Amino acid sequence: MQQTPPESAHDPNDAWDSPRGLTAHREAVRTALAARTPRTETVPLTAALHRSLARDAVAGIALPPFDNSQMDGFAAASADTPGRLPAAATIAAGLVPAPLAPGTAAPIMTGAPVPAGADTVVPVEDTRDGCFDVAEVVLPASAPGRFVRPAGSDVAVGDTVLTAGTRLGPAALGLLAALGRTDVTVRARPRVLVCTGGDEVVLPGQPLPEGRIYDANTALLHAVLTGCGAEVCATRLVADSPDVFAGSLHADIAAHDPDLVVTSGGISAGRFEVVRSALAAEPAVRFGSVAMQPGGPQGLGVLRGGIPIVCLPGNPVSTWVSAVLLLGPALAEVWGTTGPTARQARLETTVTPLAAKTQIRRGTRVPAAPDRVDVLPGTSSHLLAEAARAEVLVLVPPGPEPLPAGTAVQVVDL
Amino acid sequence: MQQTPPESAHDPNDAWDSPRGLTAHREAVRTALAARTPRTETVPLTAALHRSLARDAVAGIALPPFDNSQMDGFAAASADTPGRLPAAATIAAGLVPAPLAPGTAAPIMTGAPVPAGADTVVPVEDTRDGCFDVAEVVLPASAPGRFVRPAGSDVAVGDTVLTAGTRLGPAALGLLAALGRTDVTVRARPRVLVCTGGDEVVLPGQPLPEGRIYDANTALLHAVLTGCGAEVCATRLVADSPDVFAGSLHADIAAHDPDLVVTSGGISAGRFEVVRSALAAEPAVRFGSVAMQPGGPQGLGVLRGGIPIVCLPGNPVSTWVSAVLLLGPALAEVWGTTGPTARQARLETTVTPLAAKTQIRRGTRVPAAPDRVDVLPGTSSHLLAEAARAEVLVLVPPGPEPLPAGTAVQVVDL
């Protein structure tokens, strides 16, 4: 079980009042991220799915643009129904019809404009002969407006159809297309520089020397960040040299202009905490601990160049859990990306909490009861295979007593 | 309210026993889609998020690859604890340590290999001095294995760590990277040719002549399909000429090799049903009605060239609802894409069902009660602005009586 690191004599940075809670730290992450002003960009509708609308969308045309038929049928004056009426020329969708001659009925197709002089549509299957190939049509009584979609009944000119901040789903994109739009201004994807490393870490695909491990954290962070709708503008694997790290960080920032730097590892209480050491001279970057497990050691701040930096712990499960619970929601708030939202669920079995920290357990949904979750057995932050099987993160609040089955807890769907 | 189209004398195609239910038709869509055998492809881990694993993933190395320390602390023989031990050389992560001299304790960093001769780790904060800079360290009693992560405790060589069909989330991708993998074989994205049209339809961005409307369906279908993880390989806007449609369809299939063709519109009981007419000579394509509203008219089959085709109705809300409820789940079953899943929720207010059709109402979540949904007032399939505000589709089963507030219904989150 991870312990709160002591404020050792080696600590080059100020620390916050530690440990602080998960919610307070997430708010601090949000504040740091807001140091960079979100940008907007205009993209084609085909690239805008799930993006956050930057400005209210106002209708320049009405929908429908004209009165049109809701059915395949006959357009007539309601005053002429019921009645036997000569059939006028067929009105197909896409035509601009002539006014309906008084005392006639025009075959009309779904979506076609209702002609002047007609105010009702009788579906073809409700006519006596049930087909269009008639010289005269026998119509039942039909009320004014029946099966007519009035111009503007969906959207009037000048309506605000979508408000700024709307997450653009298929129907919203369809609506913008229906209004004649080909592109839309959305909040830009935040550009994230991802720095992982450590002397023990080897890039996947390379031979694995003794005593080394493959880098899992770049893949984890890339997936969490892109899954939220952020853009990973560069990744960097760094060795345990503070000078090398500091140098590559400044070079990468100059080269890639990130909106955020995310690091993993090198922030705890060991002798070789590369990130913590390299950032010792940064006045607005602090390290400390958060009352959560895994993910206790955390660092956070704004670099002198104005770029926010979030320093996550290096164990893969700690990195992942921190990214999901801290980075995802903060990015969603500041940049309008699609962060995970917590929901309430009930424990399927008894769970023993930690005394003073929120424990983030990996869990699965109970198939027959979607509001119930089962926690997986492992708690250690190196158990990546178990993490890969998880469907939810379960936030177990601190406390002295076991939480019985049925206890309501916060969960985040993965 | 949309009616079941009659089997008119103009119908050039066989029809199924109509109307059939939503579930039966979804199963028919699945069967049609399965005419094309899903392919697999190998992609970098950075392109594999949310993709479906094609084959079981088996570990080629153990995780961790070696016994390593869970803490920053001192590695020792448990038999030497409690005790005052001379400090040996520091073991950093990435080093291959020499065996621990008997009767000594080595400063060891999180993740570093535990040396031969040591079987326990004492966290630095649990030592008498609480720091690493000591010539002799005073250790409390520490049990064998404490704060040591044994080799293979996460994954053993030969373990099946992920099974075929797993949807790859961040932790799964991190796990593959931890095993040294740089790429992964997943089910390919189905390639979809999207055909929309009608003489009344104008591409967004063009001037809108009188009697015309902008094409919303291409944007809707593109968003639903790409949101599921399908690839829209081409889109085609066609006029109401069956010959032109048939010609462009065959040319587009030859040019783009789709796994699926999706059309919208032109399949009802009107005089100018372009899709239905153009496919009259296709022996394995049928049209009929499904007991749902909107979305009643539907077409389905396999073209003579072996390509599945799904013909959706043309009203934007009908197209959208059909794509979400029919195409999404069928693609997920056949191709492993991420289709929407239905869940149960309760109605917040009384809802009046249709007599004999499942009505698909647009709804919103009740913020304070995630298992409750409010239906929006509109039911007409041209109300796209209302659809854009919806958060859920609510499947209201047919029946003679109003469903009171609190009734359990199926909903699909949008």
PDB file of N, CA and C in Angstrom, chain A residues 3 10 46 49 66 72 90 93-94 96 109 125 132-133 149 153-155 170 174 177-178 180-182 200 204-205 210-212 214-216 220 222-223 227 270-271 315 382-385, chain B residues 1 3 10 46 49 66 72 90 93-94 96 109 125 132-133 149 153-155 170 174 177-178 180-182 200 204-205 210-212 214-216 220 222-223 227 270-271 315 382 384-385:
ATOM      1  N   GLN A   3       2.229   4.826   0.583  1.00  0.00           N
ATOM      2  CA  GLN A   3       2.200   5.718   1.748  1.00  0.00           C
ATOM      3  C   GLN A   3       2.392   7.151   1.270  1.00  0.00           C
ATOM      4  N   HIS A  10      15.433  16.278   0.532  1.00  0.00           N
ATOM      5  CA  HIS A  10      15.822  16.349  -0.875  1.00  0.00           C
ATOM      6  C   HIS A  10      14.785  17.066  -1.725  1.00  0.00           C
ATOM      7  N   THR A  46     -17.799  16.698 -41.225  1.00  0.00           N
ATOM      8  CA  THR A  46     -17.339  15.302 -41.124  1.00  0.00           C
ATOM      9  C   THR A  46     -16.216  15.130 -40.096  1.00  0.00           C
ATOM     10  N   LEU A  49     -17.574  15.429 -35.219  1.00  0.00           N
ATOM     11  CA  LEU A  49     -18.319  14.549 -34.311  1.00  0.00           C
ATOM     12  C   LEU A  49     -17.716  14.586 -32.909  1.00  0.00           C
ATOM     13  N   PHE A  66     -40.337  25.304 -46.577  1.00  0.00           N
ATOM     14  CA  PHE A  66     -41.646  25.570 -47.204  1.00  0.00           C
ATOM     15  C   PHE A  66     -42.618  24.511 -46.671  1.00  0.00           C
ATOM     16  N   ASP A  72     -46.989  10.357 -48.931  1.00  0.00           N
ATOM     17  CA  ASP A  72     -47.333  10.179 -50.332  1.00  0.00           C
ATOM     18  C   ASP A  72     -48.864  10.179 -50.396  1.00  0.00           C
ATOM     19  N   THR A  90     -48.950  15.636 -61.028  1.00  0.00           N
ATOM     20  CA  THR A  90     -48.231  15.121 -59.858  1.00  0.00           C
ATOM     21  C   THR A  90     -47.166  16.108 -59.391  1.00  0.00           C
ATOM     22  N   ALA A  93     -41.175  15.703 -55.129  1.00  0.00           N
ATOM     23  CA  ALA A  93     -40.233  16.472 -54.329  1.00  0.00           C
ATOM     24  C   ALA A  93     -39.227  17.128 -55.264  1.00  0.00           C
ATOM     25  N   GLY A  94     -38.897  18.381 -54.958  1.00  0.00           N
ATOM     26  CA  GLY A  94     -37.937  19.091 -55.776  1.00  0.00           C
ATOM     27  C   GLY A  94     -38.587  20.023 -56.790  1.00  0.00           C
ATOM     28  N   VAL A  96     -41.311  23.028 -58.021  1.00  0.00           N
ATOM     29  CA  VAL A  96     -42.025  24.194 -57.518  1.00  0.00           C
ATOM     30  C   VAL A  96     -43.402  24.141 -58.159  1.00  0.00           C
ATOM     31  N   MET A 109     -45.836  13.826 -53.384  1.00  0.00           N
ATOM     32  CA  MET A 109     -44.925  12.881 -52.754  1.00  0.00           C
ATOM     33  C   MET A 109     -44.390  13.460 -51.439  1.00  0.00           C
ATOM     34  N   GLU A 125     -53.140   5.707 -49.334  1.00  0.00           N
ATOM     35  CA  GLU A 125     -53.821   4.494 -48.876  1.00  0.00           C
ATOM     36  C   GLU A 125     -55.194   4.803 -48.264  1.00  0.00           C
ATOM     37  N   PHE A 132     -52.237   5.943 -57.124  1.00  0.00           N
ATOM     38  CA  PHE A 132     -52.125   7.255 -57.760  1.00  0.00           C
ATOM     39  C   PHE A 132     -52.710   7.276 -59.169  1.00  0.00           C
ATOM     40  N   ASP A 133     -52.840   6.123 -59.812  1.00  0.00           N
ATOM     41  CA  ASP A 133     -53.206   6.078 -61.231  1.00  0.00           C
ATOM     42  C   ASP A 133     -54.716   6.181 -61.418  1.00  0.00           C
ATOM     43  N   ARG A 149     -46.513  19.585 -43.221  1.00  0.00           N
ATOM     44  CA  ARG A 149     -45.480  20.106 -42.311  1.00  0.00           C
ATOM     45  C   ARG A 149     -45.298  21.575 -42.637  1.00  0.00           C
ATOM     46  N   SER A 153     -41.761  24.815 -38.986  1.00  0.00           N
ATOM     47  CA  SER A 153     -42.285  24.070 -37.822  1.00  0.00           C
ATOM     48  C   SER A 153     -41.171  23.353 -37.072  1.00  0.00           C
ATOM     49  N   ASP A 154     -40.036  23.135 -37.701  1.00  0.00           N
ATOM     50  CA  ASP A 154     -38.887  22.577 -36.976  1.00  0.00           C
ATOM     51  C   ASP A 154     -38.005  23.714 -36.464  1.00  0.00           C
ATOM     52  N   VAL A 155     -37.652  24.627 -37.352  1.00  0.00           N
ATOM     53  CA  VAL A 155     -36.735  25.725 -37.015  1.00  0.00           C
ATOM     54  C   VAL A 155     -37.208  26.989 -37.735  1.00  0.00           C
ATOM     55  N   PRO A 170     -24.522  13.068 -33.939  1.00  0.00           N
ATOM     56  CA  PRO A 170     -25.015  12.921 -35.316  1.00  0.00           C
ATOM     57  C   PRO A 170     -26.218  13.803 -35.631  1.00  0.00           C
ATOM     58  N   GLY A 174     -26.381  16.652 -38.421  1.00  0.00           N
ATOM     59  CA  GLY A 174     -27.402  16.606 -39.457  1.00  0.00           C
ATOM     60  C   GLY A 174     -28.196  17.897 -39.520  1.00  0.00           C
ATOM     61  N   ALA A 177     -26.157  20.533 -41.256  1.00  0.00           N
ATOM     62  CA  ALA A 177     -26.189  20.277 -42.707  1.00  0.00           C
ATOM     63  C   ALA A 177     -27.529  20.703 -43.284  1.00  0.00           C
ATOM     64  N   ALA A 178     -28.615  20.387 -42.557  1.00  0.00           N
ATOM     65  CA  ALA A 178     -29.951  20.762 -43.039  1.00  0.00           C
ATOM     66  C   ALA A 178     -30.083  22.271 -43.166  1.00  0.00           C
ATOM     67  N   GLY A 180     -27.713  24.065 -44.234  1.00  0.00           N
ATOM     68  CA  GLY A 180     -26.843  24.449 -45.339  1.00  0.00           C
ATOM     69  C   GLY A 180     -25.390  24.627 -44.967  1.00  0.00           C
ATOM     70  N   ARG A 181     -25.055  24.288 -43.705  1.00  0.00           N
ATOM     71  CA  ARG A 181     -23.679  24.496 -43.247  1.00  0.00           C
ATOM     72  C   ARG A 181     -22.783  23.348 -43.706  1.00  0.00           C
ATOM     73  N   THR A 182     -21.570  23.676 -44.071  1.00  0.00           N
ATOM     74  CA  THR A 182     -20.591  22.632 -44.430  1.00  0.00           C
ATOM     75  C   THR A 182     -19.512  22.506 -43.371  1.00  0.00           C
ATOM     76  N   GLU A 200      15.032   2.652 -16.490  1.00  0.00           N
ATOM     77  CA  GLU A 200      14.664   1.250 -16.649  1.00  0.00           C
ATOM     78  C   GLU A 200      13.763   1.000 -17.845  1.00  0.00           C
ATOM     79  N   PRO A 204       8.789  -0.236 -26.539  1.00  0.00           N
ATOM     80  CA  PRO A 204       8.275  -1.489 -27.100  1.00  0.00           C
ATOM     81  C   PRO A 204       8.853  -1.723 -28.497  1.00  0.00           C
ATOM     82  N   GLY A 205       9.062  -2.990 -28.807  1.00  0.00           N
ATOM     83  CA  GLY A 205       9.624  -3.337 -30.112  1.00  0.00           C
ATOM     84  C   GLY A 205      11.131  -3.492 -30.094  1.00  0.00           C
ATOM     85  N   GLU A 210      18.184  -7.166 -19.319  1.00  0.00           N
ATOM     86  CA  GLU A 210      17.891  -7.562 -17.941  1.00  0.00           C
ATOM     87  C   GLU A 210      17.688  -6.310 -17.071  1.00  0.00           C
ATOM     88  N   GLY A 211      16.727  -6.395 -16.185  1.00  0.00           N
ATOM     89  CA  GLY A 211      16.487  -5.276 -15.275  1.00  0.00           C
ATOM     90  C   GLY A 211      15.662  -4.159 -15.872  1.00  0.00           C
ATOM     91  N   ARG A 212      15.226  -4.325 -17.117  1.00  0.00           N
ATOM     92  CA  ARG A 212      14.462  -3.267 -17.775  1.00  0.00           C
ATOM     93  C   ARG A 212      13.003  -3.686 -17.973  1.00  0.00           C
ATOM     94  N   TYR A 214       9.338  -2.570 -20.436  1.00  0.00           N
ATOM     95  CA  TYR A 214       8.836  -1.795 -21.569  1.00  0.00           C
ATOM     96  C   TYR A 214       7.990  -0.626 -21.079  1.00  0.00           C
ATOM     97  N   ASP A 215       8.023   0.435 -21.858  1.00  0.00           N
ATOM     98  CA  ASP A 215       7.236   1.626 -21.567  1.00  0.00           C
ATOM     99  C   ASP A 215       5.760   1.372 -21.878  1.00  0.00           C
ATOM    100  N   ALA A 216       4.954   1.279 -20.844  1.00  0.00           N
ATOM    101  CA  ALA A 216       3.499   1.148 -21.032  1.00  0.00           C
ATOM    102  C   ALA A 216       2.815   2.508 -20.982  1.00  0.00           C
ATOM    103  N   LEU A 220      -0.620   4.138 -22.702  1.00  0.00           N
ATOM    104  CA  LEU A 220      -1.750   4.442 -21.812  1.00  0.00           C
ATOM    105  C   LEU A 220      -2.191   5.895 -21.950  1.00  0.00           C
ATOM    106  N   HIS A 222      -1.468   8.100 -24.300  1.00  0.00           N
ATOM    107  CA  HIS A 222      -1.943   8.398 -25.653  1.00  0.00           C
ATOM    108  C   HIS A 222      -3.404   7.985 -25.778  1.00  0.00           C
ATOM    109  N   ALA A 223      -3.723   6.809 -25.277  1.00  0.00           N
ATOM    110  CA  ALA A 223      -5.093   6.302 -25.421  1.00  0.00           C
ATOM    111  C   ALA A 223      -6.077   7.114 -24.579  1.00  0.00           C
ATOM    112  N   GLY A 227      -8.624   9.417 -26.506  1.00  0.00           N
ATOM    113  CA  GLY A 227      -9.991   8.984 -26.234  1.00  0.00           C
ATOM    114  C   GLY A 227     -10.866  10.108 -25.717  1.00  0.00           C
ATOM    115  N   GLY A 270      11.985   9.138  -3.954  1.00  0.00           N
ATOM    116  CA  GLY A 270      13.214   8.377  -4.136  1.00  0.00           C
ATOM    117  C   GLY A 270      14.428   9.283  -4.317  1.00  0.00           C
ATOM    118  N   ARG A 271      15.567   8.655  -4.590  1.00  0.00           N
ATOM    119  CA  ARG A 271      16.807   9.417  -4.749  1.00  0.00           C
ATOM    120  C   ARG A 271      16.928  10.022  -6.127  1.00  0.00           C
ATOM    121  N   ASN A 315       3.906   4.346 -11.871  1.00  0.00           N
ATOM    122  CA  ASN A 315       3.379   2.997 -12.011  1.00  0.00           C
ATOM    123  C   ASN A 315       2.238   3.037 -13.021  1.00  0.00           C
ATOM    124  N   HIS A 382       0.840  -2.199  -9.967  1.00  0.00           N
ATOM    125  CA  HIS A 382       1.535  -2.795 -11.108  1.00  0.00           C
ATOM    126  C   HIS A 382       0.662  -3.822 -11.830  1.00  0.00           C
ATOM    127  N   LEU A 383      -0.562  -4.027 -11.389  1.00  0.00           N
ATOM    128  CA  LEU A 383      -1.398  -5.099 -11.950  1.00  0.00           C
ATOM    129  C   LEU A 383      -2.164  -4.601 -13.190  1.00  0.00           C
ATOM    130  N   LEU A 384      -1.428  -4.552 -14.290  1.00  0.00           N
ATOM    131  CA  LEU A 384      -1.974  -3.979 -15.509  1.00  0.00           C
ATOM    132  C   LEU A 384      -2.925  -4.947 -16.213  1.00  0.00           C
ATOM    133  N   ALA A 385      -2.649  -6.245 -16.104  1.00  0.00           N
ATOM    134  CA  ALA A 385      -3.524  -7.209 -16.780  1.00  0.00           C
ATOM    135  C   ALA A 385      -4.919  -7.171 -16.174  1.00  0.00           C
TER     136      ALA A 385
ATOM    137  N   MET B   1     -48.386  11.014 -38.284  1.00  0.00           N
ATOM    138  CA  MET B   1     -47.962   9.671 -37.880  1.00  0.00           C
ATOM    139  C   MET B   1     -47.811   8.821 -39.122  1.00  0.00           C
ATOM    140  N   GLN B   3     -47.753   5.728 -41.573  1.00  0.00           N
ATOM    141  CA  GLN B   3     -48.579   4.523 -41.699  1.00  0.00           C
ATOM    142  C   GLN B   3     -47.781   3.436 -42.394  1.00  0.00           C
ATOM    143  N   HIS B  10     -47.294  -0.894 -57.827  1.00  0.00           N
ATOM    144  CA  HIS B  10     -46.021  -0.399 -58.357  1.00  0.00           C
ATOM    145  C   HIS B  10     -44.820  -1.076 -57.724  1.00  0.00           C
ATOM    146  N   THR B  46      -1.171   3.070 -31.278  1.00  0.00           N
ATOM    147  CA  THR B  46      -1.755   4.414 -31.229  1.00  0.00           C
ATOM    148  C   THR B  46      -3.004   4.534 -32.109  1.00  0.00           C
ATOM    149  N   LEU B  49      -7.212   2.254 -30.418  1.00  0.00           N
ATOM    150  CA  LEU B  49      -8.156   2.520 -29.330  1.00  0.00           C
ATOM    151  C   LEU B  49      -9.591   2.194 -29.761  1.00  0.00           C
ATOM    152  N   PHE B  66      10.937  -9.223 -13.531  1.00  0.00           N
ATOM    153  CA  PHE B  66      11.860  -9.597 -12.450  1.00  0.00           C
ATOM    154  C   PHE B  66      11.259  -9.109 -11.141  1.00  0.00           C
ATOM    155  N   ASP B  72      10.185   3.140  -2.581  1.00  0.00           N
ATOM    156  CA  ASP B  72      11.507   3.687  -2.332  1.00  0.00           C
ATOM    157  C   ASP B  72      11.870   3.284  -0.904  1.00  0.00           C
ATOM    158  N   THR B  90      23.421   1.870  -3.667  1.00  0.00           N
ATOM    159  CA  THR B  90      22.030   2.146  -4.064  1.00  0.00           C
ATOM    160  C   THR B  90      21.671   1.406  -5.343  1.00  0.00           C
ATOM    161  N   ALA B  93      16.364   2.069 -10.414  1.00  0.00           N
ATOM    162  CA  ALA B  93      15.644   1.370 -11.479  1.00  0.00           C
ATOM    163  C   ALA B  93      16.504   1.367 -12.732  1.00  0.00           C
ATOM    164  N   GLY B  94      16.508   0.229 -13.440  1.00  0.00           N
ATOM    165  CA  GLY B  94      17.292   0.110 -14.658  1.00  0.00           C
ATOM    166  C   GLY B  94      18.633  -0.552 -14.451  1.00  0.00           C
ATOM    167  N   VAL B  96      21.210  -3.614 -12.989  1.00  0.00           N
ATOM    168  CA  VAL B  96      21.203  -5.043 -12.663  1.00  0.00           C
ATOM    169  C   VAL B  96      22.072  -5.173 -11.412  1.00  0.00           C
ATOM    170  N   MET B 109      15.128   1.829  -5.220  1.00  0.00           N
ATOM    171  CA  MET B 109      14.086   2.736  -5.698  1.00  0.00           C
ATOM    172  C   MET B 109      12.917   1.926  -6.254  1.00  0.00           C
ATOM    173  N   GLU B 125      10.452   5.739   4.687  1.00  0.00           N
ATOM    174  CA  GLU B 125       9.813   6.480   5.782  1.00  0.00           C
ATOM    175  C   GLU B 125       9.597   5.607   7.016  1.00  0.00           C
ATOM    176  N   PHE B 132      17.672   8.370   2.995  1.00  0.00           N
ATOM    177  CA  PHE B 132      18.621   7.422   2.395  1.00  0.00           C
ATOM    178  C   PHE B 132      20.066   7.697   2.787  1.00  0.00           C
ATOM    179  N   ASP B 133      20.365   8.932   3.250  1.00  0.00           N
ATOM    180  CA  ASP B 133      21.754   9.345   3.455  1.00  0.00           C
ATOM    181  C   ASP B 133      22.260   8.902   4.807  1.00  0.00           C
ATOM    182  N   ARG B 149       7.398  -6.931  -5.497  1.00  0.00           N
ATOM    183  CA  ARG B 149       6.482  -7.424  -6.531  1.00  0.00           C
ATOM    184  C   ARG B 149       7.179  -8.584  -7.237  1.00  0.00           C
ATOM    185  N   SER B 153       3.986 -11.732 -11.264  1.00  0.00           N
ATOM    186  CA  SER B 153       2.801 -11.597 -10.411  1.00  0.00           C
ATOM    187  C   SER B 153       1.656 -10.892 -11.124  1.00  0.00           C
ATOM    188  N   ASP B 154       1.947 -10.177 -12.174  1.00  0.00           N
ATOM    189  CA  ASP B 154       0.872  -9.592 -12.984  1.00  0.00           C
ATOM    190  C   ASP B 154       0.533 -10.547 -14.135  1.00  0.00           C
ATOM    191  N   VAL B 155       1.558 -10.959 -14.878  1.00  0.00           N
ATOM    192  CA  VAL B 155       1.371 -11.801 -16.069  1.00  0.00           C
ATOM    193  C   VAL B 155       2.495 -12.825 -16.117  1.00  0.00           C
ATOM    194  N   PRO B 170      -7.644   2.009 -22.988  1.00  0.00           N
ATOM    195  CA  PRO B 170      -6.298   2.457 -22.619  1.00  0.00           C
ATOM    196  C   PRO B 170      -5.496   1.425 -21.821  1.00  0.00           C
ATOM    197  N   GLY B 174      -2.030  -0.247 -22.918  1.00  0.00           N
ATOM    198  CA  GLY B 174      -0.858  -0.151 -22.043  1.00  0.00           C
ATOM    199  C   GLY B 174      -0.276  -1.528 -21.748  1.00  0.00           C
ATOM    200  N   ALA B 177       1.669  -2.735 -24.713  1.00  0.00           N
ATOM    201  CA  ALA B 177       2.963  -2.035 -24.746  1.00  0.00           C
ATOM    202  C   ALA B 177       3.901  -2.593 -23.689  1.00  0.00           C
ATOM    203  N   ALA B 178       3.371  -2.868 -22.497  1.00  0.00           N
ATOM    204  CA  ALA B 178       4.201  -3.419 -21.416  1.00  0.00           C
ATOM    205  C   ALA B 178       4.781  -4.775 -21.808  1.00  0.00           C
ATOM    206  N   GLY B 180       5.805  -5.344 -24.748  1.00  0.00           N
ATOM    207  CA  GLY B 180       6.768  -5.070 -25.811  1.00  0.00           C
ATOM    208  C   GLY B 180       6.161  -4.946 -27.187  1.00  0.00           C
ATOM    209  N   ARG B 181       4.833  -4.962 -27.260  1.00  0.00           N
ATOM    210  CA  ARG B 181       4.174  -4.917 -28.560  1.00  0.00           C
ATOM    211  C   ARG B 181       4.085  -3.482 -29.061  1.00  0.00           C
ATOM    212  N   THR B 182       4.250  -3.318 -30.372  1.00  0.00           N
ATOM    213  CA  THR B 182       4.088  -1.993 -30.983  1.00  0.00           C
ATOM    214  C   THR B 182       2.845  -1.928 -31.846  1.00  0.00           C
ATOM    215  N   GLU B 200     -35.060  16.769 -54.738  1.00  0.00           N
ATOM    216  CA  GLU B 200     -35.241  17.989 -53.944  1.00  0.00           C
ATOM    217  C   GLU B 200     -33.997  18.344 -53.127  1.00  0.00           C
ATOM    218  N   PRO B 204     -25.199  20.935 -48.935  1.00  0.00           N
ATOM    219  CA  PRO B 204     -24.937  22.111 -48.103  1.00  0.00           C
ATOM    220  C   PRO B 204     -23.813  22.949 -48.716  1.00  0.00           C
ATOM    221  N   GLY B 205     -23.923  24.250 -48.516  1.00  0.00           N
ATOM    222  CA  GLY B 205     -22.907  25.145 -49.066  1.00  0.00           C
ATOM    223  C   GLY B 205     -23.284  25.710 -50.416  1.00  0.00           C
ATOM    224  N   GLU B 210     -35.830  27.460 -54.664  1.00  0.00           N
ATOM    225  CA  GLU B 210     -37.175  27.288 -54.128  1.00  0.00           C
ATOM    226  C   GLU B 210     -37.594  25.820 -54.249  1.00  0.00           C
ATOM    227  N   GLY B 211     -38.239  25.311 -53.229  1.00  0.00           N
ATOM    228  CA  GLY B 211     -38.743  23.933 -53.276  1.00  0.00           C
ATOM    229  C   GLY B 211     -37.694  22.884 -52.942  1.00  0.00           C
ATOM    230  N   ARG B 212     -36.488  23.321 -52.630  1.00  0.00           N
ATOM    231  CA  ARG B 212     -35.414  22.372 -52.329  1.00  0.00           C
ATOM    232  C   ARG B 212     -35.056  22.405 -50.844  1.00  0.00           C
ATOM    233  N   TYR B 214     -31.695  21.172 -48.033  1.00  0.00           N
ATOM    234  CA  TYR B 214     -30.306  20.707 -47.950  1.00  0.00           C
ATOM    235  C   TYR B 214     -30.254  19.245 -47.500  1.00  0.00           C
ATOM    236  N   ASP B 215     -29.237  18.556 -47.955  1.00  0.00           N
ATOM    237  CA  ASP B 215     -29.009  17.151 -47.589  1.00  0.00           C
ATOM    238  C   ASP B 215     -28.488  17.067 -46.153  1.00  0.00           C
ATOM    239  N   ALA B 216     -29.315  16.573 -45.258  1.00  0.00           N
ATOM    240  CA  ALA B 216     -28.877  16.341 -43.881  1.00  0.00           C
ATOM    241  C   ALA B 216     -28.405  14.902 -43.687  1.00  0.00           C
ATOM    242  N   LEU B 220     -25.633  13.023 -41.207  1.00  0.00           N
ATOM    243  CA  LEU B 220     -26.141  12.137 -40.149  1.00  0.00           C
ATOM    244  C   LEU B 220     -25.517  10.755 -40.240  1.00  0.00           C
ATOM    245  N   HIS B 222     -22.843   9.766 -41.898  1.00  0.00           N
ATOM    246  CA  HIS B 222     -21.390   9.809 -41.689  1.00  0.00           C
ATOM    247  C   HIS B 222     -21.085   9.802 -40.200  1.00  0.00           C
ATOM    248  N   ALA B 223     -21.823  10.606 -39.452  1.00  0.00           N
ATOM    249  CA  ALA B 223     -21.550  10.714 -38.016  1.00  0.00           C
ATOM    250  C   ALA B 223     -21.905   9.420 -37.288  1.00  0.00           C
ATOM    251  N   GLY B 227     -18.930   7.280 -35.878  1.00  0.00           N
ATOM    252  CA  GLY B 227     -19.027   7.182 -34.422  1.00  0.00           C
ATOM    253  C   GLY B 227     -19.011   5.749 -33.929  1.00  0.00           C
ATOM    254  N   GLY B 270     -44.361   5.875 -52.753  1.00  0.00           N
ATOM    255  CA  GLY B 270     -44.662   6.981 -53.648  1.00  0.00           C
ATOM    256  C   GLY B 270     -44.494   6.567 -55.109  1.00  0.00           C
ATOM    257  N   ARG B 271     -44.616   7.568 -55.979  1.00  0.00           N
ATOM    258  CA  ARG B 271     -44.496   7.283 -57.408  1.00  0.00           C
ATOM    259  C   ARG B 271     -43.059   7.249 -57.862  1.00  0.00           C
ATOM    260  N   ASN B 315     -36.643  10.514 -44.366  1.00  0.00           N
ATOM    261  CA  ASN B 315     -36.786  11.634 -43.434  1.00  0.00           C
ATOM    262  C   ASN B 315     -35.597  11.624 -42.479  1.00  0.00           C
ATOM    263  N   HIS B 382     -39.634  14.910 -39.086  1.00  0.00           N
ATOM    264  CA  HIS B 382     -38.880  16.033 -39.665  1.00  0.00           C
ATOM    265  C   HIS B 382     -38.319  16.948 -38.581  1.00  0.00           C
ATOM    266  N   LEU B 384     -35.797  17.810 -36.650  1.00  0.00           N
ATOM    267  CA  LEU B 384     -34.373  17.548 -36.454  1.00  0.00           C
ATOM    268  C   LEU B 384     -33.801  18.395 -35.321  1.00  0.00           C
ATOM    269  N   ALA B 385     -34.308  19.591 -35.124  1.00  0.00           N
ATOM    270  CA  ALA B 385     -33.772  20.435 -34.048  1.00  0.00           C
ATOM    271  C   ALA B 385     -34.046  19.796 -32.686  1.00  0.00           C
TER     272      ALA B 385
END
